[in-house]
Amino acid sequence: MSSVREGSRLLHILDEAPLTAHHWKIVGVTGLGFFTDAYDLFIISTVTAILQPLWHLSNYQTALLNSAALIAAACGALVFGYLLDRVGRRTMYGYETLILAVGAILSAVAPNYAWLFVSRLILGFGVGGDYPASAVIVSEFANRPDRGRLVTAVFSMQGIGLIAGPLIAMTVLDAGVALPTAWRILLALGAVPAALGFILRRRMSESPRY
């Protein structure tokens, strides 16, 4: 009974704690995943526009590449959502962004269509895993008065990722990079924030509410 009361007291302290820099640090670490998700999901449309004439892709093949990550994301969300509840946030957190990084690198070095398609499935699995992981972590670390604002701030990083995608694509293409190299650069850049997210997330403590 005393342990229950102690747990309730700690949760009350967490709920009523003032907004601090630590809360915003959590937002930054979790938001990095949403930024990467949005960038990776956007950039493939630019890449397929480049690859269609280079690899002589049909409209059907192009559509499959554009949707591969979204298909796999549904599976990733289910698997990581289950594992986060079963084995703990701290045990799993960060590995979804590691999968993102691996998928981005494999995509960037793809020698053919089949390789790229499978790589996008891997990346999409990481994207799906990031959605429940990031949303749960920020909401469980947040205090009660600012929980909505903090969760919204994390999700707003998707918008920044969607803006960054075309800006980076225009920068690379305007720089005169050859198309056979440009699409690989655009895909590889998705691994940078994902790898950083993995490093930062593995340093986080277990969610106090878990």
Steps between C-alpha positions, in 0.01 A plus 500: 500500500785735584661433161172593329482824697864575418435437131198728505703771672778479239249515215341806660842667519561424133158634403536826691869565430578833332605504136879466482780469246487124552150490355619684190797265473256209487305686231818549298607136524156362416430767239816404314332172412188669364720735296681202347173316434362793304822556306528133400135475398521816288835455333408174327265684263792715381723194475249301293459798266876481440513121478204450269695596183835373634374152591211497250246444776135442418229699672416187700858465625515868587177478697629199693821682593305806612271293722740232627597689816137573584406133466782391731426782746174334602692186598769698681245687709333176611826323585666787685178596677479145635869480597498839672227376731647154552870567560508870589560832329869515590573153363359576154532876464742602228502177303221629276726785389786254452277309259427832330871568458571152365210526256619839377856378442387184324271709282782736406728219379226306319631350172157409368126536547448192720774609742352849526149365555609272785708780652197726502302229678770486768499877533120504519506247782717746695267787415206304637692412815586863562139618514392314817845528659534877470137577582505281811834625630423871478154458651632294793781743580277807462340686790123535510458874419731487197443146371293606201748769402798265526334222300395753236857632482627149424242444226577842350847368416329307221416831337860612525612172343255548215640847438861387529451224243431718194749766614779242522396345169508839327838580654656174383351523150577871460860430598536310175548157654456231233161328524645147547680635808240751619231246584746297706603809697137591568425153638824475699435832675204339674744284696664802667219615734395136550848401623514806725158408636621150582798631697291750697214262570722224635622748763150567630375354825196278532164674487399574861139406426590161355 
